[in-house]
């Protein structure tokens, strides 16, 4: 199960926080990291809408401006404050579910900063997460998990685009969004190339450049994330989960799952349970 705290805050004038707190708001509004043992994983994502801020984390100092954000492991000593006259930012504090596993696989050991120039994409996804968390839907935890992973994927794409010094082309972004909505379907590379209006060869090169995945690899990755969520949130048998995720056979599901996680679906369920 995921738990979150989300808020939109303006820190003005500058604030200094004790390392064990993440703070937001006017003056001294604060909330502590989630309760539990010191080994519990929790994470803070922050995005800058306007102004500037400073993050001290892992014995390093980082300056954030409009469009910049960070994702940090709250077990590590940290604090952040306004860097100028004001700092308008949105915060998402989450823990539980597969958050520790996903962070370890994709963000651990890297710079905590990201730059997301399109505020609307980040804002819309953040608001969607907060709506889901506040709803009474039966599958709320599953929906939240999936949408959070979409947001984290967006951060990875921003990091990849920044490292390559270029902006993700619209046809790659549109294809990626389509795949995120239809990954359980059987979509051929020819169909993807047709949707993107380019050749198979050029699509593979571009998609890999901007997302870090080949197109078919990305579909498999989405299917595996979906399967991992179902393994954690339901008691359905593995063969059924593999079919729902879009794998052509149970053998294909087991092979890809073991390759990606080093575990069988049953072992993964026990570990995450």
Short mmCIF file of C-alpha atoms in Angstrom, two decimals:
data_model
loop_
_atom_site.label_atom_id
_atom_site.label_comp_id
_atom_site.label_asym_id
_atom_site.label_seq_id
_atom_site.Cartn_x
_atom_site.Cartn_y
_atom_site.Cartn_z
CA UNK A 1 0.00 0.00 0.00
CA UNK A 2 1.19 3.49 -0.84
CA UNK A 3 0.78 6.44 1.47
CA UNK A 4 1.42 10.05 0.51
CA UNK A 5 1.37 13.59 1.70
CA UNK A 6 0.95 16.17 -1.00
CA UNK A 7 0.92 19.94 -0.83
CA UNK A 8 1.54 23.12 -2.74
CA UNK A 9 3.61 25.61 -0.82
CA UNK A 10 5.22 29.00 -0.94
CA UNK A 11 8.17 29.51 1.38
CA UNK A 12 8.74 33.21 1.95
CA UNK A 13 10.98 34.35 3.63
CA UNK A 14 13.73 31.68 3.57
CA UNK A 15 13.33 28.69 5.88
CA UNK A 16 15.87 26.40 7.45
CA UNK A 17 14.69 22.94 8.53
CA UNK A 18 15.96 20.37 10.88
CA UNK A 19 17.27 17.40 8.85
CA UNK A 20 14.53 15.02 10.02
CA UNK A 21 11.75 17.25 8.72
CA UNK A 22 10.49 18.19 5.32
CA UNK A 23 8.74 21.52 5.61
CA UNK A 24 6.44 23.59 3.46
CA UNK A 25 4.15 26.57 3.85
CA UNK A 26 4.25 30.05 5.31
CA UNK A 27 6.58 30.36 8.27
CA UNK A 28 7.05 27.11 10.18
CA UNK A 29 4.43 24.66 8.88
CA UNK A 30 6.08 21.24 8.95
CA UNK A 31 5.39 17.54 8.83
CA UNK A 32 7.77 14.76 9.86
CA UNK A 33 8.85 11.84 7.72
CA UNK A 34 6.50 8.83 8.04
CA UNK A 35 6.66 6.91 11.33
CA UNK A 36 8.52 3.64 11.53
CA UNK A 37 11.98 2.28 12.00
CA UNK A 38 15.05 4.16 10.69
CA UNK A 39 15.31 1.57 7.93
CA UNK A 40 11.86 2.33 6.50
CA UNK A 41 12.00 3.80 2.99
CA UNK A 42 10.22 7.06 2.27
CA UNK A 43 10.76 9.52 -0.54
CA UNK A 44 10.17 13.19 -1.22
CA UNK A 45 9.56 14.64 -4.67
CA UNK A 46 9.54 18.42 -5.02
CA UNK A 47 8.96 20.56 -8.12
CA UNK A 48 9.64 24.29 -8.52
CA UNK A 49 6.93 26.40 -10.16
CA UNK A 50 8.54 29.76 -9.52
CA UNK A 51 11.38 31.38 -7.59
CA UNK A 52 14.41 29.46 -6.37
CA UNK A 53 15.42 27.10 -3.59
CA UNK A 54 18.42 25.31 -2.18
CA UNK A 55 18.66 21.61 -1.30
CA UNK A 56 21.37 20.16 0.92
CA UNK A 57 21.51 16.40 0.48
CA UNK A 58 24.17 13.72 0.65
CA UNK A 59 26.87 16.25 1.60
CA UNK A 60 26.14 18.31 -1.53
CA UNK A 61 24.28 21.56 -2.16
CA UNK A 62 21.96 22.09 -5.14
CA UNK A 63 20.21 25.21 -6.44
CA UNK A 64 16.72 24.84 -7.92
CA UNK A 65 15.04 27.28 -10.28
CA UNK A 66 11.77 27.27 -12.20
CA UNK A 67 11.20 23.85 -13.76
CA UNK A 68 13.72 22.12 -11.48
CA UNK A 69 12.88 19.47 -8.93
CA UNK A 70 14.39 16.76 -6.81
CA UNK A 71 13.63 13.22 -5.68
CA UNK A 72 15.36 12.12 -2.48
CA UNK A 73 15.52 9.23 -0.04
CA UNK A 74 14.28 10.67 3.27
CA UNK A 75 16.46 8.30 5.28
CA UNK A 76 19.44 10.44 4.26
CA UNK A 77 20.10 13.71 6.08
CA UNK A 78 18.61 16.61 4.16
CA UNK A 79 17.08 20.04 4.37
CA UNK A 80 15.89 22.64 1.87
CA UNK A 81 15.14 26.33 1.97
CA UNK A 82 14.23 29.34 -0.16
CA UNK A 83 17.15 30.60 -2.21
CA UNK A 84 15.86 34.09 -2.92
CA UNK A 85 12.81 36.22 -2.17
CA UNK A 86 10.31 33.38 -2.69
CA UNK A 87 9.97 29.75 -3.73
CA UNK A 88 6.71 28.27 -5.03
CA UNK A 89 6.84 24.47 -5.16
CA UNK A 90 4.69 21.34 -5.13
CA UNK A 91 5.66 18.45 -2.84
CA UNK A 92 4.79 14.76 -2.94
CA UNK A 93 5.92 12.58 -0.02
CA UNK A 94 5.36 8.85 -0.55
CA UNK A 95 6.34 5.48 0.83
CA UNK A 96 5.27 1.85 0.68
CA UNK A 97 4.32 -0.34 -2.26
CA UNK A 98 7.13 -0.77 -4.77
CA UNK A 99 8.55 2.71 -4.18
CA UNK A 100 11.80 1.45 -2.62
CA UNK A 101 12.34 -1.10 -5.39
CA UNK A 102 11.66 1.43 -8.16
CA UNK A 103 13.90 4.06 -6.57
CA UNK A 104 16.73 1.58 -6.15
CA UNK A 105 16.50 0.48 -9.78
CA UNK A 106 16.21 3.91 -11.38
CA UNK A 107 17.38 6.75 -9.12
CA UNK A 108 19.76 5.46 -6.46
CA UNK A 109 23.32 6.72 -6.90
CA UNK A 110 22.32 9.46 -9.35
CA UNK A 111 21.87 13.19 -8.92
CA UNK A 112 18.63 13.94 -7.04
CA UNK A 113 17.81 16.77 -9.46
CA UNK A 114 15.64 16.73 -12.55
CA UNK A 115 14.44 19.45 -14.92
CA UNK A 116 10.88 19.21 -16.26
CA UNK A 117 10.23 22.22 -18.52
CA UNK A 118 6.57 21.34 -19.16
CA UNK A 119 4.81 22.37 -15.94
CA UNK A 120 1.43 21.13 -17.15
CA UNK A 121 2.59 17.52 -17.50
CA UNK A 122 3.97 17.45 -13.97
CA UNK A 123 1.06 19.39 -12.46
CA UNK A 124 -1.64 17.28 -14.08
CA UNK A 125 -0.04 14.04 -12.96
CA UNK A 126 0.50 15.33 -9.42
CA UNK A 127 -3.13 16.44 -9.15
CA UNK A 128 -4.29 13.08 -10.48
CA UNK A 129 -2.29 11.31 -7.74
CA UNK A 130 -3.79 13.48 -5.03
CA UNK A 131 -7.32 12.87 -6.36
CA UNK A 132 -6.77 9.10 -6.39
CA UNK A 133 -5.34 9.12 -2.86
CA UNK A 134 -8.39 11.02 -1.60
CA UNK A 135 -10.92 8.78 -3.34
CA UNK A 136 -12.75 5.74 -1.97
CA UNK A 137 -12.30 3.61 -5.09
CA UNK A 138 -11.92 -0.14 -4.53
CA UNK A 139 -8.67 -0.29 -6.53
CA UNK A 140 -7.32 3.02 -5.26
CA UNK A 141 -3.91 1.65 -4.20
CA UNK A 142 -3.38 -0.05 -7.54
CA UNK A 143 -4.39 3.06 -9.49
CA UNK A 144 -2.14 5.23 -7.37
CA UNK A 145 0.81 2.87 -7.81
CA UNK A 146 0.45 2.87 -11.58
CA UNK A 147 0.06 6.65 -11.88
CA UNK A 148 2.99 7.28 -9.54
CA UNK A 149 5.17 5.07 -11.72
CA UNK A 150 4.07 7.07 -14.78
CA UNK A 151 5.21 10.24 -13.04
CA UNK A 152 8.53 8.64 -12.09
CA UNK A 153 8.98 7.50 -15.69
CA UNK A 154 8.43 11.09 -16.76
CA UNK A 155 11.25 12.18 -14.44
CA UNK A 156 13.54 9.54 -15.95
CA UNK A 157 12.71 10.83 -19.43
CA UNK A 158 13.48 14.39 -18.34
CA UNK A 159 16.85 13.26 -16.98
CA UNK A 160 17.62 11.37 -20.21
CA UNK A 161 16.60 14.34 -22.36
CA UNK A 162 18.71 16.71 -20.29
CA UNK A 163 21.77 14.47 -20.48
CA UNK A 164 21.39 14.26 -24.26
CA UNK A 165 20.92 18.04 -24.48
CA UNK A 166 17.68 17.82 -26.44
CA UNK A 167 13.90 17.94 -26.05
CA UNK A 168 11.78 14.82 -26.59
CA UNK A 169 10.14 15.13 -30.05
CA UNK A 170 6.36 15.30 -30.10
CA UNK A 171 5.91 12.09 -32.14
CA UNK A 172 7.98 10.15 -29.58
CA UNK A 173 6.01 11.65 -26.70
CA UNK A 174 2.68 10.84 -28.38
CA UNK A 175 3.72 7.25 -29.13
CA UNK A 176 4.95 6.82 -25.58
CA UNK A 177 1.63 8.06 -24.18
CA UNK A 178 -0.21 5.67 -26.50
CA UNK A 179 1.88 2.71 -25.36
CA UNK A 180 1.26 3.59 -21.72
CA UNK A 181 -2.46 3.30 -22.38
CA UNK A 182 -2.37 0.20 -24.62
CA UNK A 183 0.62 -1.87 -23.49
CA UNK A 184 -1.54 -4.94 -22.81
CA UNK A 185 -2.42 -5.08 -26.52
CA UNK A 186 -0.32 -6.78 -29.18
CA UNK A 187 1.30 -3.80 -30.94
CA UNK A 188 3.86 -4.53 -33.64
CA UNK A 189 6.91 -2.41 -34.38
CA UNK A 190 5.48 -1.66 -37.83
CA UNK A 191 2.33 -0.27 -36.20
CA UNK A 192 4.39 1.87 -33.85
CA UNK A 193 6.45 3.24 -36.74
CA UNK A 194 3.25 4.03 -38.66
CA UNK A 195 1.84 5.92 -35.64
CA UNK A 196 5.07 7.87 -35.29
CA UNK A 197 5.24 8.59 -39.01
CA UNK A 198 8.75 7.23 -39.41
CA UNK A 199 10.67 4.08 -40.32
CA UNK A 200 11.18 1.20 -37.92
CA UNK A 201 14.94 1.78 -37.85
CA UNK A 202 14.70 5.51 -37.14
CA UNK A 203 11.97 4.96 -34.53
CA UNK A 204 14.11 2.46 -32.62
CA UNK A 205 17.05 4.85 -32.58
CA UNK A 206 15.01 7.87 -31.50
CA UNK A 207 12.89 6.06 -28.92
CA UNK A 208 16.00 4.57 -27.31
CA UNK A 209 17.73 7.94 -27.30
CA UNK A 210 14.96 9.78 -25.48
CA UNK A 211 13.49 7.09 -23.20
CA UNK A 212 16.36 4.69 -22.59
CA UNK A 213 14.27 1.82 -24.01
CA UNK A 214 13.74 0.33 -27.43
CA UNK A 215 9.99 0.48 -28.27
CA UNK A 216 9.33 -3.22 -27.62
CA UNK A 217 11.48 -3.08 -24.47
CA UNK A 218 9.33 -0.23 -23.21
CA UNK A 219 6.15 -2.24 -23.75
CA UNK A 220 7.68 -5.17 -21.87
CA UNK A 221 8.76 -2.87 -19.06
CA UNK A 222 5.24 -1.45 -18.70
CA UNK A 223 3.79 -4.96 -18.66
CA UNK A 224 6.20 -6.01 -15.93
CA UNK A 225 5.33 -2.99 -13.79
CA UNK A 226 1.65 -3.78 -14.24
CA UNK A 227 2.28 -7.41 -13.28
CA UNK A 228 4.28 -6.38 -10.22
CA UNK A 229 1.40 -4.22 -9.04
CA UNK A 230 -1.08 -7.05 -9.51
CA UNK A 231 1.19 -9.46 -7.64
CA UNK A 232 1.30 -7.08 -4.72
CA UNK A 233 -2.30 -5.88 -4.71
CA UNK A 234 -4.16 -9.13 -5.56
CA UNK A 235 -4.01 -12.86 -4.93
CA UNK A 236 -4.48 -13.79 -8.58
CA UNK A 237 -2.27 -16.67 -9.80
CA UNK A 238 0.82 -15.78 -11.83
CA UNK A 239 -0.42 -17.21 -15.13
CA UNK A 240 -3.53 -15.05 -14.94
CA UNK A 241 -1.52 -11.93 -14.13
CA UNK A 242 0.82 -12.59 -17.05
CA UNK A 243 -2.13 -12.83 -19.42
CA UNK A 244 -3.74 -9.64 -18.09
CA UNK A 245 -0.43 -7.80 -18.48
CA UNK A 246 -0.28 -8.73 -22.16
CA UNK A 247 2.32 -11.51 -22.24
CA UNK A 248 1.62 -14.07 -24.99
CA UNK A 249 2.22 -17.07 -22.69
CA UNK A 250 3.01 -17.98 -19.10
CA UNK A 251 6.50 -19.09 -20.18
CA UNK A 252 7.18 -15.68 -21.75
CA UNK A 253 5.96 -13.93 -18.60
CA UNK A 254 8.16 -16.04 -16.31
CA UNK A 255 11.19 -15.54 -18.54
CA UNK A 256 10.86 -11.75 -18.74
CA UNK A 257 9.98 -11.39 -15.06
CA UNK A 258 13.00 -13.41 -13.90
CA UNK A 259 15.26 -11.51 -16.30
CA UNK A 260 14.11 -8.13 -15.00
CA UNK A 261 13.88 -8.79 -11.25
CA UNK A 262 16.04 -11.85 -10.61
CA UNK A 263 13.00 -13.46 -8.96
CA UNK A 264 10.03 -15.56 -9.95
CA UNK A 265 6.60 -13.92 -9.59
CA UNK A 266 5.97 -16.04 -6.49
CA UNK A 267 9.25 -14.98 -4.90
CA UNK A 268 8.50 -11.34 -5.71
CA UNK A 269 5.07 -11.57 -4.08
CA UNK A 270 6.53 -13.02 -0.89
CA UNK A 271 9.28 -10.40 -0.73
CA UNK A 272 6.92 -7.48 -1.29
CA UNK A 273 4.26 -8.93 1.01
#
